[in-house]
Coordinates of C-alpha atoms in Angstrom, one line a residue:
M274 CA 0.0 0.0 0.0
K275 CA 1.2 3.5 -0.9
R276 CA 1.9 5.9 1.9
T277 CA 3.0 9.5 2.0
P278 CA 6.4 9.6 3.8
G279 CA 6.4 11.2 7.2
R280 CA 9.1 12.9 9.1
R281 CA 10.1 9.7 10.8
G282 CA 10.6 7.8 7.6
R283 CA 14.1 6.3 7.5
R284 CA 14.9 7.7 4.1
F285 CA 14.7 11.3 5.3
A286 CA 18.1 13.0 5.4
N287 CA 17.8 16.0 7.6
R288 CA 17.7 14.3 11.0
K289 CA 21.1 14.8 12.6
D290 CA 21.2 11.2 13.9
D291 CA 20.8 9.9 10.3
I292 CA 23.6 11.9 8.8
L293 CA 27.0 10.2 8.3
P294 CA 30.1 12.4 8.4
H295 CA 31.8 12.6 5.1
V296 CA 33.8 15.0 3.0
R297 CA 31.6 16.9 0.5
R298 CA 32.6 16.4 -3.1
R299 CA 32.8 19.3 -5.5
M300 CA 29.2 20.2 -6.5
R301 CA 27.8 22.3 -9.4
A302 CA 24.4 23.8 -9.1
V303 CA 22.3 24.3 -12.3
I304 CA 19.6 26.9 -11.8
L305 CA 16.8 26.9 -14.3
T306 CA 15.6 30.5 -14.8
A307 CA 14.6 30.9 -18.4
G308 CA 10.8 30.8 -18.3
E309 CA 8.3 33.7 -19.1
A310 CA 6.0 33.2 -16.0
A311 CA 2.9 34.1 -18.1
R312 CA 0.6 34.1 -15.0
L313 CA 2.8 36.9 -13.6
R314 CA 3.4 38.9 -16.7
S315 CA 2.3 42.2 -15.0
W316 CA 5.5 41.8 -12.9
T317 CA 7.7 39.9 -15.3
A318 CA 7.5 41.7 -18.6
S319 CA 11.3 42.2 -18.7
R320 CA 12.5 39.7 -16.2
P321 CA 12.1 36.0 -15.3
K322 CA 10.1 35.0 -12.2
G323 CA 13.4 34.4 -10.3
M324 CA 14.1 38.2 -10.5
L325 CA 11.0 39.0 -8.4
P326 CA 11.9 40.3 -4.9
L327 CA 11.0 38.6 -1.7
A328 CA 12.2 40.2 1.6
N329 CA 14.1 42.7 -0.6
R330 CA 16.2 40.2 -2.4
T331 CA 15.4 38.5 -5.7
I332 CA 14.4 34.8 -5.5
L333 CA 17.6 34.0 -7.4
E334 CA 19.7 35.9 -4.8
H335 CA 18.1 33.9 -2.1
L336 CA 18.8 30.6 -3.9
V337 CA 22.4 31.5 -4.8
A338 CA 23.1 32.6 -1.2
G339 CA 21.7 29.4 0.2
L340 CA 23.8 27.3 -2.2
R341 CA 26.9 29.3 -1.4
D342 CA 26.4 28.9 2.4
A343 CA 25.9 25.2 1.9
G344 CA 29.3 24.9 0.2
V345 CA 28.4 25.1 -3.5
R346 CA 30.9 27.3 -5.5
Q347 CA 30.1 26.5 -9.1
V348 CA 26.7 27.7 -10.5
T349 CA 25.3 27.5 -14.0
L350 CA 22.3 29.8 -14.7
V351 CA 20.2 28.7 -17.6
V352 CA 18.7 32.0 -18.9
G353 CA 16.2 32.9 -21.5
H354 CA 13.4 35.4 -21.0
G355 CA 14.9 38.5 -19.4
A356 CA 18.4 37.1 -19.5
E357 CA 20.0 40.5 -19.4
S358 CA 18.5 41.3 -16.0
V359 CA 19.9 38.1 -14.6
M360 CA 23.4 38.5 -16.1
S361 CA 23.6 42.1 -15.0
L362 CA 22.8 41.1 -11.4
F363 CA 25.2 38.2 -11.1
G364 CA 28.0 38.9 -13.6
D365 CA 30.7 36.3 -13.0
G366 CA 29.3 35.6 -9.5
G367 CA 32.3 37.2 -7.6
R368 CA 30.1 39.6 -5.6
H369 CA 27.9 36.7 -4.6
G370 CA 30.8 34.3 -3.5
V371 CA 30.3 31.8 -6.3
A372 CA 31.6 31.3 -9.9
V373 CA 28.7 31.8 -12.3
E374 CA 28.5 30.5 -15.9
Y375 CA 25.5 31.0 -18.2
A376 CA 23.7 28.8 -20.7
R377 CA 21.0 30.4 -22.9
Q378 CA 17.8 28.6 -23.7
Q379 CA 16.8 30.2 -27.0
E380 CA 13.4 28.5 -27.2
L381 CA 11.4 27.9 -24.1
T382 CA 10.7 24.2 -24.6
G383 CA 10.6 23.1 -21.0
T384 CA 12.6 22.4 -17.9
L385 CA 14.2 19.2 -19.3
D386 CA 15.7 21.1 -22.3
A387 CA 17.0 23.7 -19.8
L388 CA 18.6 20.9 -17.8
R389 CA 20.3 19.5 -20.9
L390 CA 21.8 23.0 -21.6
G391 CA 22.9 23.5 -18.1
A392 CA 24.5 20.0 -17.9
A393 CA 26.3 20.2 -21.3
A394 CA 29.3 22.0 -19.9
A395 CA 29.8 19.5 -17.1
P396 CA 28.7 16.0 -18.4
D397 CA 30.7 14.1 -15.8
E398 CA 29.8 16.2 -12.7
E399 CA 27.2 15.5 -10.0
L400 CA 24.6 18.2 -10.2
L401 CA 22.3 20.1 -7.9
V402 CA 19.3 20.9 -10.0
V403 CA 17.4 24.0 -8.8
P404 CA 14.3 25.6 -10.4
G405 CA 14.9 29.3 -10.2
D406 CA 11.3 30.5 -9.6
N407 CA 10.4 29.2 -6.1
Y408 CA 11.7 30.1 -2.7
V409 CA 13.4 27.5 -0.5
A410 CA 14.9 28.0 3.0
P411 CA 18.7 27.8 2.9
Q412 CA 18.7 24.7 5.1
G413 CA 17.3 22.7 2.2
F414 CA 20.6 22.8 0.3
T415 CA 22.5 21.7 3.3
A416 CA 20.2 18.8 3.8
L417 CA 20.9 17.6 0.2
L418 CA 24.6 18.0 0.5
E419 CA 24.7 16.0 3.7
Q420 CA 23.7 13.0 1.7
E421 CA 26.2 10.5 0.4
G422 CA 24.4 10.2 -2.9
E423 CA 21.3 11.2 -4.9
A424 CA 18.5 12.9 -3.1
L425 CA 15.2 14.8 -3.8
L426 CA 14.2 17.8 -1.7
A427 CA 10.6 17.6 -0.4
S428 CA 8.3 20.0 1.4
E429 CA 4.8 20.3 2.5
A430 CA 2.5 22.5 0.4
L431 CA -0.9 24.0 0.6
R432 CA -1.6 23.6 -3.1
W433 CA -0.8 20.9 -5.5
S434 CA 2.5 21.5 -7.3
K435 CA 3.5 20.8 -10.9
W436 CA 6.6 19.0 -9.5
G437 CA 4.3 16.2 -8.1
G438 CA 3.7 14.4 -4.8
L439 CA 6.3 12.2 -3.2
E440 CA 5.4 8.8 -1.9
L441 CA 7.3 5.8 -0.4
E442 CA 6.7 2.3 -1.4
G443 CA 8.7 0.3 1.1
D444 CA 12.1 1.9 0.7
A445 CA 11.5 3.2 -2.8
V446 CA 10.7 6.8 -3.7
R447 CA 7.9 7.5 -6.1
L448 CA 6.5 10.6 -7.9
S449 CA 2.8 11.0 -8.3
Y450 CA 1.0 13.4 -10.6
E451 CA -2.5 12.6 -9.4
E452 CA -4.0 15.7 -7.8
P453 CA -5.7 14.8 -4.5
D454 CA -6.0 17.3 -1.6
A455 CA -2.5 18.7 -1.3
V456 CA -2.7 19.8 2.4
G457 CA -0.6 17.5 4.6
R458 CA 1.1 15.8 1.8
L459 CA 4.7 16.1 0.7
H460 CA 5.7 17.5 -2.6
F461 CA 8.8 17.4 -4.7
T462 CA 10.3 20.9 -4.9
G463 CA 12.0 20.2 -8.2
I464 CA 15.3 20.5 -6.3
A465 CA 17.4 17.4 -6.7
R466 CA 21.0 16.1 -6.2
L467 CA 21.6 13.9 -9.3
A468 CA 24.5 11.7 -10.4
P469 CA 25.9 12.1 -13.9
A470 CA 24.4 8.8 -15.0
T471 CA 20.9 9.9 -14.0
V472 CA 21.3 13.3 -15.7
A473 CA 22.4 11.4 -18.9
K474 CA 19.3 9.2 -18.7
L475 CA 17.0 12.2 -18.2
A476 CA 18.6 13.9 -21.2
K477 CA 17.4 11.0 -23.4
S478 CA 13.8 11.4 -22.4
K479 CA 11.2 12.7 -24.8
E480 CA 9.3 14.5 -22.0
R481 CA 9.4 18.3 -21.6
H482 CA 9.4 18.4 -17.8
I483 CA 12.1 17.1 -15.5
G484 CA 9.7 15.5 -13.0
K485 CA 7.9 13.6 -15.8
A486 CA 11.2 12.3 -17.1
L487 CA 12.3 11.3 -13.6
Q488 CA 9.1 9.5 -12.7
P489 CA 9.8 6.3 -14.7
L490 CA 13.4 6.1 -13.5
L491 CA 12.1 6.1 -9.9
A492 CA 9.4 3.6 -10.8
D493 CA 11.7 1.0 -12.2
G494 CA 14.5 1.5 -9.7
T495 CA 16.9 2.9 -12.2
T496 CA 17.7 5.6 -9.6
Q497 CA 17.0 5.3 -5.9
P498 CA 17.4 8.7 -4.2
A499 CA 16.9 9.5 -0.6
V500 CA 14.5 12.3 0.4
A501 CA 15.6 15.4 2.3
M502 CA 13.2 17.8 3.9
A503 CA 13.1 21.5 3.3
E504 CA 12.4 23.6 6.4
A505 CA 10.4 26.0 4.2
W506 CA 9.5 26.1 0.5
H507 CA 7.0 28.3 -1.3
N508 CA 5.7 27.6 -4.7
I509 CA 5.0 30.8 -6.6
V510 CA 2.5 30.5 -9.5
Y511 CA 0.0 33.3 -9.2
P512 CA 0.3 37.0 -8.0
W513 CA -1.0 36.3 -4.5
D514 CA 1.7 33.6 -4.0
M515 CA 4.2 36.5 -3.8
V516 CA 2.6 37.5 -0.5
G517 CA 3.1 34.1 1.0
G518 CA 6.6 33.8 -0.4
N519 CA 7.5 37.2 1.1
Q520 CA 6.1 36.0 4.5
V521 CA 8.4 32.9 4.4
A522 CA 11.5 34.7 3.2
L523 CA 11.1 37.3 6.0
R524 CA 11.4 34.6 8.6
Y525 CA 15.1 34.5 7.8
L526 CA 15.6 38.3 7.9
P527 CA 18.8 39.5 9.7
Q528 CA 18.3 42.7 11.7
E529 CA 20.2 45.6 10.3
L530 CA 19.6 49.3 11.1
A531 CA 21.6 51.2 8.6
G532 CA 19.2 54.1 8.0
T533 CA 18.1 57.0 10.2
C534 CA 15.2 57.0 12.5
E535 CA 13.9 60.2 13.9
A536 CA 12.8 60.7 17.5
G537 CA 9.9 58.7 18.7
V538 CA 10.2 55.8 16.2
M539 CA 9.3 52.5 17.8
I540 CA 10.9 49.2 16.6
R541 CA 9.7 45.8 17.6
G542 CA 11.0 42.5 16.3
A543 CA 13.4 41.8 13.5
V544 CA 13.7 45.0 11.3
A545 CA 16.1 45.8 8.6
I546 CA 16.5 49.4 7.3
G547 CA 18.8 50.1 4.4
N548 CA 21.4 52.8 3.8
G549 CA 20.1 56.3 3.2
T550 CA 16.6 55.6 4.4
R551 CA 14.9 58.0 6.7
V552 CA 12.0 57.1 9.0
A553 CA 10.1 60.1 10.3
A554 CA 9.1 60.7 13.9
G555 CA 6.2 58.8 15.4
C556 CA 6.5 55.7 13.1
Y557 CA 5.9 52.2 14.5
L558 CA 7.9 49.4 12.9
Q559 CA 6.9 45.8 13.6
G560 CA 9.0 43.0 12.4
P561 CA 9.7 40.9 10.5
L562 CA 10.0 44.0 8.3
A563 CA 12.5 44.9 5.6
I564 CA 12.9 48.5 4.3
G565 CA 15.3 49.0 1.4
S566 CA 17.8 51.8 0.7
G567 CA 17.0 55.4 -0.1
C568 CA 13.4 55.3 1.3
R569 CA 11.4 58.1 2.9
I570 CA 8.8 57.0 5.4
G571 CA 6.4 59.7 6.5
P572 CA 5.5 60.6 10.1
G573 CA 3.1 58.5 12.1
T574 CA 3.2 55.6 9.6
V575 CA 2.8 52.0 10.8
L576 CA 4.7 49.2 8.9
G577 CA 4.6 45.5 9.4
P578 CA 4.7 42.7 10.3
S579 CA 5.6 40.6 7.2
T580 CA 6.2 43.6 5.0
A581 CA 9.0 44.3 2.6
I582 CA 9.5 47.8 1.3
G583 CA 11.8 48.0 -1.7
G584 CA 14.5 50.6 -2.5
G585 CA 13.7 54.2 -3.3
V586 CA 10.2 54.0 -1.9
E587 CA 8.3 57.0 -0.6
I588 CA 5.5 56.5 1.9
G589 CA 3.4 59.5 3.1
A590 CA 2.2 60.3 6.6
H591 CA -0.1 58.2 8.7
C592 CA -0.2 55.2 6.4
E593 CA -0.7 51.6 7.6
I594 CA 0.9 48.8 5.6
A595 CA 1.1 45.2 6.8
D596 CA 1.8 41.7 5.3
T597 CA 2.6 43.5 2.0
L598 CA 5.3 43.4 -0.7
V599 CA 6.1 46.8 -2.1
M600 CA 8.7 46.7 -4.9
D601 CA 11.3 49.4 -5.8
S602 CA 10.6 53.0 -6.7
V603 CA 7.0 53.0 -5.5
S604 CA 5.3 56.1 -4.1
V605 CA 2.4 55.8 -1.6
G606 CA 0.2 58.8 -0.6
S607 CA -0.7 59.7 3.0
Y608 CA -3.4 57.9 4.9
T609 CA -3.3 54.9 2.7
H610 CA -4.0 51.4 4.1
L611 CA -2.6 48.3 2.5
Q612 CA -2.9 44.7 3.8
A613 CA -1.8 41.5 2.2
C614 CA -1.0 43.3 -1.1
V615 CA 1.6 43.3 -3.8
V616 CA 2.6 46.7 -5.3
G617 CA 4.8 46.5 -8.5
E618 CA 7.8 48.5 -9.4
A619 CA 7.4 52.3 -10.1
S620 CA 3.7 52.3 -9.2
E621 CA 2.1 55.4 -7.7
L622 CA -0.7 55.3 -5.2
G623 CA -2.5 58.4 -4.2
S624 CA -3.7 59.4 -0.7
H625 CA -6.5 57.6 1.2
V626 CA -6.2 54.4 -0.9
V627 CA -7.7 51.4 0.8
A628 CA -6.8 47.8 -0.2
L629 CA -7.8 45.1 2.3
P630 CA -8.4 41.4 2.1
G631 CA -11.9 40.7 0.8
P632 CA -13.7 37.7 -0.9
E633 CA -12.2 34.3 -0.7
E634 CA -12.4 33.8 -4.4
A635 CA -11.3 35.9 -7.4
T636 CA -11.4 35.7 -11.1
Y637 CA -8.0 35.8 -12.8
L638 CA -7.1 34.8 -16.3
Q639 CA -10.7 33.7 -16.8
S640 CA -10.6 31.2 -14.0
Q641 CA -11.7 31.2 -10.3
H642 CA -9.1 31.1 -7.7
S643 CA -9.0 30.9 -3.9
V644 CA -7.5 34.1 -2.5
V645 CA -8.0 33.8 1.2
D646 CA -6.5 36.7 3.2
R647 CA -5.2 38.4 0.1
G648 CA -5.6 42.1 -0.8
A649 CA -4.9 43.8 -4.1
M650 CA -2.3 42.7 -6.6
V651 CA -0.9 45.9 -8.3
G652 CA 1.3 45.4 -11.4
D653 CA 4.4 47.4 -12.3
G654 CA 4.0 51.0 -13.3
C655 CA 0.3 51.5 -12.2
R656 CA -1.2 54.9 -11.4
I657 CA -3.8 54.9 -8.7
G658 CA -5.6 58.1 -7.8
D659 CA -6.8 59.4 -4.4
R660 CA -9.6 57.7 -2.4
V661 CA -9.5 54.5 -4.5
V662 CA -10.8 51.3 -3.0
L663 CA -9.1 48.1 -4.2
Q664 CA -11.2 45.1 -3.4
G665 CA -9.5 42.0 -2.0
G666 CA -8.2 39.7 -4.8
C667 CA -8.3 42.3 -7.5
V668 CA -5.4 42.2 -10.0
L669 CA -4.3 45.5 -11.8
S670 CA -2.5 44.8 -15.0
R671 CA 0.9 46.4 -15.7
G672 CA 0.5 50.1 -16.4
A673 CA -3.1 50.3 -15.2
V674 CA -4.6 53.8 -14.5
V675 CA -7.3 54.1 -11.9
N676 CA -9.0 57.5 -11.5
D677 CA -9.8 59.3 -8.2
G678 CA -12.6 57.8 -6.1
A679 CA -12.9 54.5 -8.2
A680 CA -13.6 51.1 -6.8
V681 CA -11.8 48.2 -8.4
D682 CA -12.9 44.5 -8.3
G683 CA -11.6 41.5 -10.3
E684 CA -9.1 42.0 -13.1
F685 CA -8.4 45.6 -14.2
P686 CA -6.8 46.2 -17.6
P687 CA -4.1 48.8 -18.4
E688 CA -6.6 51.6 -19.1
A689 CA -8.3 54.4 -17.3
A690 CA -11.6 53.9 -15.4

């Protein structure tokens, strides 16, 4: 009988009493970050999903830092859509403590083709394969590297993932693509430590997706990996997933107070404030909270918890912002209240704007979705007037213009209302 592996299963690798001491071999990571992220196009027009910020670092920066801290020094980034943004950020990797090489996927034909490209330069090396579009806690990479051989990284998830469910049949690992209730089950994160022979077998598959190509190798025992547990993993598919990813990433936020706080500013919990930022008198900052560099926070404003404010952001007086991801170069007018929202780069919000969680379902891309405890999703470069009400779960397309006093519900196109 099939069973979902539990934390006490003997094939799990992140229990200290199960780990055998050994010398880590040289490891190369291949990060797959070429996709277009069509469901997030209002935020990814010129960049891949991995370049979206969580806790004021791009997803890719989180991944590369986790790999580096786990001991990986060789990284190949498979780029395609928005390649220039990735290459500009990482260069040769020196500033990030790793050596970075690039492989370009000219046609976006799936993750298996991306893996073929990333592995081509190192056909005889063991690889750590990492999708570049989902957040994983740094501990997950350490768990994989503490294995003697091949391993898959697993995590619990609230929604079914394209990477499939993980099951144990006796001592064998299986991937399932049936879609039962995801809550309480373990999912494959797409992150795997693979031997050269397994990579070569995957490369011969006619599938488009790594997981689908891996499934028969697991089923017939060709490869028998262990399973390591990720402390946290967040699958980002839809705009509101960025709110949850930001929440998770902020759990690992180091406290840093590099900016200037005027008299009467109160700080509670883990708060990071970047260089050149000025927080005016009477503000209340509740962590986990990240504020980027060069920001101006108006007097009497309340920020946090679970909020990230990007670089170059201006927030007016007496605002209240919680559980929200605000990207770079945004301006927010006074007396605005945002909760569980995403605000895209270079957007402008007027004064007295209200965006709070609302209905538990929303229509997006002509489908119904659960959006429990989610506010407005504002695309890059939007212009929102004064006294606007943004209903929970609404999605404003990139460049949308909302006139003073309007109420927005559902999907909103890039045109004036």
